[in-house]
XYZ file of N, CA, C and O in Angstrom:
508
model
N 0.837 -1.189 0.000
C 0.000 0.000 0.000
C 0.874 1.242 0.000
O 1.811 1.366 0.762
N 0.541 2.179 -0.878
C 1.318 3.407 -0.981
C 1.003 4.329 0.188
O -0.152 4.541 0.535
N 2.056 4.857 0.779
C 1.877 5.831 1.857
C 2.868 6.970 1.697
O 4.036 6.743 1.352
N 2.390 8.174 1.931
C 3.243 9.357 1.998
C 3.049 9.944 3.391
O 1.914 10.213 3.797
N 4.137 10.129 4.096
C 4.055 10.613 5.472
C 4.914 11.858 5.631
O 6.135 11.805 5.462
N 4.245 12.961 5.960
C 4.953 14.221 6.146
C 5.393 14.368 7.607
O 4.760 13.836 8.519
N 6.450 15.138 7.792
C 6.915 15.490 9.126
C 7.647 16.815 9.046
O 7.984 17.285 7.952
N 7.894 17.412 10.204
C 8.688 18.625 10.243
C 7.906 19.906 10.459
O 8.502 20.976 10.591
N 6.599 19.804 10.489
C 5.813 21.009 10.724
C 5.972 21.492 12.155
O 6.574 20.831 13.005
N 5.439 22.677 12.423
C 5.531 23.220 13.768
C 5.153 24.677 13.778
O 4.594 25.211 12.820
N 5.457 25.324 14.909
C 5.149 26.737 15.073
C 6.441 27.530 15.146
O 7.346 27.174 15.910
N 6.514 28.586 14.352
C 7.689 29.448 14.339
C 7.242 30.896 14.263
O 6.108 31.192 13.900
N 8.159 31.777 14.579
C 7.875 33.191 14.426
C 8.201 33.641 13.018
O 8.977 32.988 12.301
N 7.616 34.749 12.647
C 7.872 35.323 11.344
C 9.372 35.507 11.145
O 10.078 35.963 12.039
N 9.848 35.100 9.963
C 11.267 35.149 9.661
C 12.006 33.868 9.963
O 13.171 33.718 9.589
N 11.344 32.935 10.617
C 11.967 31.674 10.977
C 11.989 30.677 9.825
O 11.536 30.979 8.715
N 12.503 29.502 10.113
C 12.651 28.458 9.097
C 12.118 27.134 9.604
O 12.125 26.864 10.815
N 11.669 26.325 8.671
C 11.276 24.953 8.935
C 11.668 24.104 7.737
O 11.739 24.606 6.608
N 11.908 22.833 7.989
C 12.180 21.893 6.912
C 11.176 20.759 7.002
O 11.162 20.022 7.990
N 10.368 20.636 5.975
C 9.399 19.552 5.905
C 10.013 18.362 5.182
O 10.794 18.534 4.246
N 9.629 17.173 5.630
C 10.067 15.940 4.988
C 8.855 15.103 4.620
O 7.824 15.168 5.299
N 8.998 14.318 3.568
C 7.938 13.418 3.145
C 8.575 12.081 2.801
O 9.425 12.008 1.904
N 8.171 11.043 3.511
C 8.690 9.701 3.279
C 7.665 8.876 2.528
O 6.490 8.832 2.905
N 8.120 8.238 1.461
C 7.234 7.396 0.653
C 7.515 5.937 0.939
O 8.665 5.534 1.101
N 6.457 5.169 1.018
C 6.607 3.728 1.154
C 5.568 3.041 0.274
O 4.540 3.621 -0.048
N 5.861 1.835 -0.125
C 4.919 1.088 -0.947
C 5.157 1.234 -2.433
O 4.560 0.528 -3.228
N 6.038 2.177 -2.809
C 6.396 2.323 -4.215
C 7.656 3.161 -4.276
O 8.041 3.792 -3.295
N 8.277 3.178 -5.423
C 9.451 4.005 -5.649
C 9.024 5.222 -6.458
O 8.266 5.094 -7.409
N 9.507 6.375 -6.050
C 9.175 7.588 -6.783
C 9.429 7.367 -8.271
O 10.513 6.980 -8.664
N 8.422 7.591 -9.054
C 8.501 7.275 -10.471
C 9.016 8.473 -11.251
O 9.329 9.506 -10.694
N 9.067 8.314 -12.537
C 9.614 9.367 -13.387
C 8.553 10.414 -13.680
O 8.231 10.676 -14.835
N 8.006 10.958 -12.635
C 7.012 12.004 -12.789
C 7.287 13.086 -11.740
O 8.398 13.185 -11.240
N 6.292 13.850 -11.402
C 6.455 14.963 -10.488
C 6.078 14.583 -9.062
O 5.254 13.710 -8.817
N 6.706 15.295 -8.144
C 6.344 15.239 -6.723
C 6.175 16.681 -6.275
O 6.874 17.558 -6.774
N 5.259 16.924 -5.364
C 5.007 18.306 -5.010
C 4.609 18.521 -3.564
O 4.301 17.569 -2.837
N 4.663 19.773 -3.196
C 4.158 20.222 -1.894
C 2.997 21.179 -2.132
O 3.093 22.092 -2.963
N 1.935 20.958 -1.399
C 0.756 21.801 -1.472
C 0.432 22.285 -0.063
O 0.919 21.730 0.929
N -0.389 23.301 0.010
C -0.820 23.772 1.327
C -2.270 24.230 1.254
O -2.767 24.616 0.203
N -2.908 24.158 2.403
C -4.299 24.594 2.493
C -4.522 25.276 3.825
O -4.332 24.669 4.882
N -4.896 26.535 3.753
C -5.245 27.299 4.941
C -6.746 27.204 5.169
O -7.506 26.955 4.229
N -7.196 27.395 6.398
C -8.636 27.317 6.688
C -9.435 28.262 5.798
O -9.099 29.435 5.652
N -10.472 27.729 5.178
C -11.336 28.547 4.348
C -10.790 28.834 2.971
O -11.412 29.572 2.191
N -9.632 28.282 2.643
C -9.023 28.525 1.342
C -8.843 27.222 0.581
O -8.840 26.141 1.160
N -8.684 27.352 -0.730
C -8.454 26.181 -1.555
C -7.012 25.701 -1.404
O -6.104 26.466 -1.057
N -6.829 24.416 -1.686
C -5.467 23.870 -1.677
C -4.691 24.482 -2.825
O -5.172 24.555 -3.952
N -3.470 24.898 -2.544
C -2.650 25.523 -3.579
C -1.296 24.837 -3.677
O -0.727 24.381 -2.670
N -0.799 24.777 -4.885
C 0.519 24.211 -5.106
C 1.602 25.176 -4.673
O 1.531 26.364 -4.976
N 2.588 24.670 -3.972
C 3.681 25.499 -3.454
C 4.952 25.282 -4.270
O 5.589 26.237 -4.695
N 5.315 24.031 -4.443
C 6.545 23.707 -5.163
C 6.444 22.287 -5.672
O 5.748 21.455 -5.093
N 7.152 22.026 -6.748
C 7.158 20.684 -7.319
C 8.518 20.398 -7.919
O 9.255 21.319 -8.318
N 8.847 19.114 -7.982
C 10.129 18.692 -8.534
C 9.917 17.434 -9.359
O 9.189 16.524 -8.959
N 10.536 17.416 -10.535
C 10.471 16.236 -11.381
C 11.592 15.288 -10.971
O 12.585 15.698 -10.355
N 11.437 14.059 -11.358
C 12.472 13.087 -11.043
C 13.819 13.488 -11.629
O 14.878 13.119 -11.092
N 13.795 14.268 -12.729
C 15.062 14.706 -13.344
C 15.657 15.931 -12.670
O 16.690 16.428 -13.092
N 14.995 16.433 -11.626
C 15.520 17.555 -10.865
C 14.939 18.910 -11.218
O 15.208 19.900 -10.526
N 14.146 18.979 -12.270
C 13.504 20.242 -12.628
C 12.538 20.657 -11.529
O 11.782 19.836 -11.021
N 12.586 21.944 -11.175
C 11.725 22.439 -10.103
C 10.852 23.589 -10.586
O 11.173 24.270 -11.557
N 9.759 23.789 -9.881
C 8.901 24.937 -10.133
C 8.298 25.382 -8.807
O 8.091 24.561 -7.910
N 8.045 26.691 -8.685
C 7.563 27.255 -7.438
C 6.407 28.212 -7.684
O 6.331 28.883 -8.709
N 5.543 28.308 -6.703
C 4.536 29.354 -6.729
C 5.231 30.693 -6.514
O 6.234 30.775 -5.786
N 4.698 31.743 -7.126
C 5.317 33.065 -7.006
C 5.431 33.504 -5.554
O 6.391 34.181 -5.166
N 4.488 33.109 -4.748
C 4.445 33.566 -3.354
C 5.587 33.012 -2.500
O 5.856 33.542 -1.414
N 6.256 31.962 -2.982
C 7.322 31.355 -2.169
C 8.688 31.392 -2.860
O 9.679 30.961 -2.268
N 8.737 31.901 -4.081
C 10.014 31.953 -4.787
C 11.052 32.734 -3.994
O 10.770 33.806 -3.466
N 12.237 32.166 -3.907
C 13.316 32.816 -3.174
C 13.308 32.528 -1.682
O 14.276 32.860 -0.985
N 12.232 31.919 -1.188
C 12.142 31.605 0.237
C 12.075 30.106 0.504
O 12.580 29.642 1.525
N 11.450 29.361 -0.392
C 11.287 27.911 -0.240
C 12.166 27.195 -1.256
O 12.401 27.691 -2.366
N 12.610 26.005 -0.867
C 13.380 25.185 -1.796
C 12.958 23.734 -1.662
O 13.008 23.155 -0.565
N 12.581 23.134 -2.780
C 12.190 21.736 -2.790
C 13.368 20.895 -3.226
O 14.165 21.310 -4.064
N 13.510 19.728 -2.618
C 14.589 18.818 -2.994
C 14.124 17.381 -2.786
O 13.094 17.138 -2.157
N 14.912 16.463 -3.296
C 14.540 15.057 -3.213
C 15.769 14.188 -3.007
O 16.877 14.577 -3.365
N 15.555 13.044 -2.423
C 16.575 12.012 -2.315
C 15.900 10.731 -2.783
O 15.235 10.046 -1.999
N 16.017 10.450 -4.063
C 15.296 9.317 -4.626
C 15.800 7.983 -4.081
O 15.035 7.020 -4.002
N 17.052 7.925 -3.684
C 17.591 6.683 -3.129
C 16.899 6.330 -1.805
O 16.779 5.160 -1.447
N 16.450 7.363 -1.108
C 15.782 7.155 0.180
C 14.275 7.343 0.081
O 13.578 7.270 1.099
N 13.775 7.612 -1.115
C 12.343 7.886 -1.299
C 11.874 9.021 -0.406
O 10.832 8.943 0.246
N 12.650 10.098 -0.391
C 12.338 11.244 0.453
C 12.161 12.499 -0.384
O 12.836 12.707 -1.386
N 11.253 13.336 0.069
C 11.008 14.640 -0.520
C 11.101 15.666 0.602
O 10.665 15.395 1.721
N 11.682 16.834 0.298
C 11.893 17.846 1.318
C 11.389 19.205 0.842
O 11.334 19.480 -0.355
N 11.065 20.041 1.812
C 10.745 21.439 1.523
C 11.408 22.297 2.595
O 10.998 22.273 3.754
N 12.458 23.005 2.192
C 13.116 23.947 3.088
C 12.390 25.278 2.984
O 12.294 25.837 1.881
N 11.903 25.776 4.103
C 11.140 27.014 4.115
C 11.867 28.037 4.982
O 12.031 27.829 6.190
N 12.315 29.092 4.365
C 13.024 30.166 5.058
C 12.226 31.455 4.997
O 11.346 31.619 4.157
N 12.568 32.378 5.890
C 11.888 33.677 5.939
C 10.370 33.498 5.925
O 9.661 34.124 5.135
N 9.901 32.644 6.809
C 8.473 32.340 6.842
C 7.661 33.555 7.251
O 8.106 34.399 8.051
N 6.462 33.645 6.688
C 5.552 34.750 6.948
C 4.239 34.203 7.515
O 3.894 33.034 7.280
N 3.492 35.025 8.228
C 2.201 34.543 8.772
C 1.286 33.964 7.696
O 0.543 33.018 7.968
N 1.356 34.509 6.490
C 0.502 34.006 5.413
C 0.925 32.629 4.910
O 0.224 32.033 4.086
N 2.042 32.114 5.389
C 2.451 30.747 5.054
C 1.772 29.718 5.960
O 1.908 28.513 5.743
N 1.063 30.197 6.959
C 0.370 29.299 7.882
C -0.649 28.459 7.136
O -1.522 28.983 6.440
N -0.533 27.140 7.253
C -1.423 26.221 6.539
C -1.062 24.784 6.900
O -0.040 24.532 7.541
N -1.906 23.873 6.468
C -1.562 22.460 6.488
C -0.809 22.179 5.197
O -1.276 22.548 4.114
N 0.330 21.559 5.311
C 1.164 21.266 4.157
C 1.096 19.775 3.827
O 1.243 18.928 4.723
N 0.909 19.495 2.544
C 0.765 18.124 2.069
C 1.819 17.817 1.010
O 2.096 18.663 0.158
N 2.365 16.625 1.050
C 3.174 16.198 -0.075
C 2.312 15.328 -0.985
O 1.326 14.718 -0.532
N 2.669 15.316 -2.231
C 1.883 14.607 -3.228
C 2.804 14.002 -4.274
O 3.877 14.551 -4.552
N 2.371 12.897 -4.840
C 3.163 12.220 -5.853
C 2.299 11.864 -7.050
O 1.138 11.473 -6.908
N 2.877 12.035 -8.214
C 2.241 11.619 -9.459
C 2.886 10.315 -9.879
O 4.104 10.264 -10.059
N 2.104 9.273 -10.036
C 2.675 7.993 -10.447
C 2.132 7.510 -11.772
O 2.537 6.463 -12.262
N 1.217 8.268 -12.361
C 0.658 7.884 -13.642
C 0.743 9.067 -14.585
O 0.696 10.215 -14.152
N 0.842 8.767 -15.871
C 0.854 9.833 -16.858
C -0.478 10.566 -16.827
O -1.530 9.980 -16.563
N -0.420 11.849 -17.099
C -1.625 12.657 -17.104
C -1.600 13.582 -18.298
O -0.600 13.658 -19.017
N -2.692 14.266 -18.525
C -2.777 15.228 -19.620
C -1.655 16.256 -19.450
O -1.578 16.927 -18.426
N -0.808 16.402 -20.446
C 0.305 17.366 -20.311
C -0.169 18.792 -20.081
O 0.607 19.625 -19.586
N -1.430 19.075 -20.394
C -1.950 20.426 -20.199
C -2.203 20.741 -18.728
O -2.355 21.910 -18.365
N -2.261 19.708 -17.895
C -2.459 19.939 -16.464
C -1.195 20.533 -15.878
O -0.110 19.971 -15.996
N -1.336 21.690 -15.252
C -0.171 22.385 -14.728
C 0.507 21.591 -13.626
O -0.135 20.829 -12.889
N 1.798 21.794 -13.517
C 2.589 21.048 -12.549
C 2.124 21.314 -11.123
O 2.135 20.412 -10.286
N 1.690 22.532 -10.827
C 1.243 22.868 -9.480
C -0.268 22.730 -9.311
O -0.845 23.271 -8.364
N -0.882 21.981 -10.206
C -2.303 21.683 -10.056
C -2.468 20.372 -9.307
O -1.806 19.379 -9.632
N -3.367 20.348 -8.335
C -3.608 19.125 -7.566
C -4.112 17.993 -8.454
O -3.952 16.820 -8.109
N -4.664 18.344 -9.613
C -5.212 17.329 -10.507
C -4.136 16.401 -11.036
O -4.422 15.305 -11.499
N -2.882 16.831 -11.009
C -1.806 16.024 -11.560
C -1.425 14.860 -10.639
O -0.863 13.880 -11.082
N -1.759 14.966 -9.373
C -1.204 14.057 -8.368
C -2.253 13.048 -7.894
O -3.410 13.408 -7.637
N -1.816 11.801 -7.771
C -2.765 10.772 -7.389
C -2.498 10.147 -6.020
O -3.278 9.309 -5.569
N -1.413 10.546 -5.367
C -1.186 10.101 -3.995
C -0.887 11.308 -3.124
O -0.137 12.207 -3.527
N -1.453 11.288 -1.917
C -1.334 12.413 -0.997
C -1.012 11.914 0.404
O -1.475 10.858 0.830
N -0.237 12.736 1.104
C -0.017 12.465 2.512
C -1.137 13.048 3.352
O -2.068 13.666 2.830
N -1.039 12.862 4.664
C -2.072 13.337 5.589
C -1.861 14.786 6.014
O -2.775 15.406 6.562
N -0.685 15.312 5.781
C -0.432 16.709 6.074
C 0.318 16.945 7.372
O 0.278 16.129 8.294
N 1.008 18.071 7.408
C 1.696 18.523 8.613
C 1.438 20.020 8.758
O 1.516 20.767 7.781
N 1.107 20.444 9.961
C 0.693 21.825 10.187
C 1.901 22.741 10.345
O 2.838 22.431 11.091
N 1.839 23.868 9.671
C 2.839 24.923 9.812
C 2.116 26.178 10.270
O 1.163 26.619 9.630
N 2.577 26.733 11.390
C 1.969 27.949 11.936
C 3.058 28.990 12.124
O 4.064 28.730 12.793
N 2.864 30.155 11.527
C 3.835 31.231 11.616
C 3.170 32.413 12.306
O 2.157 32.930 11.842
N 3.756 32.824 13.397
C 3.197 33.941 14.160
C 3.996 35.210 13.888
O 5.198 35.163 13.629
N 3.302 36.334 13.967
C 3.959 37.624 13.673
C 4.627 38.194 14.912
O 4.448 37.714 16.018
C-alpha cells in the first residue's frame, strides 16, 4: 500500500525556518512529479513547489526565493526547506506524488496532476 508521510511542521515566528520531509513507502518515486501543497482554513489547496524526477523544479510566485524543494530518490524522500516564513504561510502542508501519466496540459502545481497524498503537517507562523 502506498503511503506518503509528512513530518517537520511546527510553530515558528515570522522570519523563521522549517524543513518539511515526506517519506514514501509502498512504491518508488517514479519518473514524474512530486510536489508540496498547502491549504489554509477557508481557502483552496494551492501548489507550493514541485520537482520532477530529473531535478527540474517549479515554485509558486508567493514562495520563490524563500522555499526550496529537494529530493533524495535513493531514500524515497522529498523535502521542503522554508526560510523567511511569513504569517501568510500558515497552513496544512501536504506532499503529493504523481505515479501515472496525465494530460500534459495539467499544470505542474495543479492538484489534478497528483494521485497520492499524505495526511499533512501543520505549519503555523506567528507575527
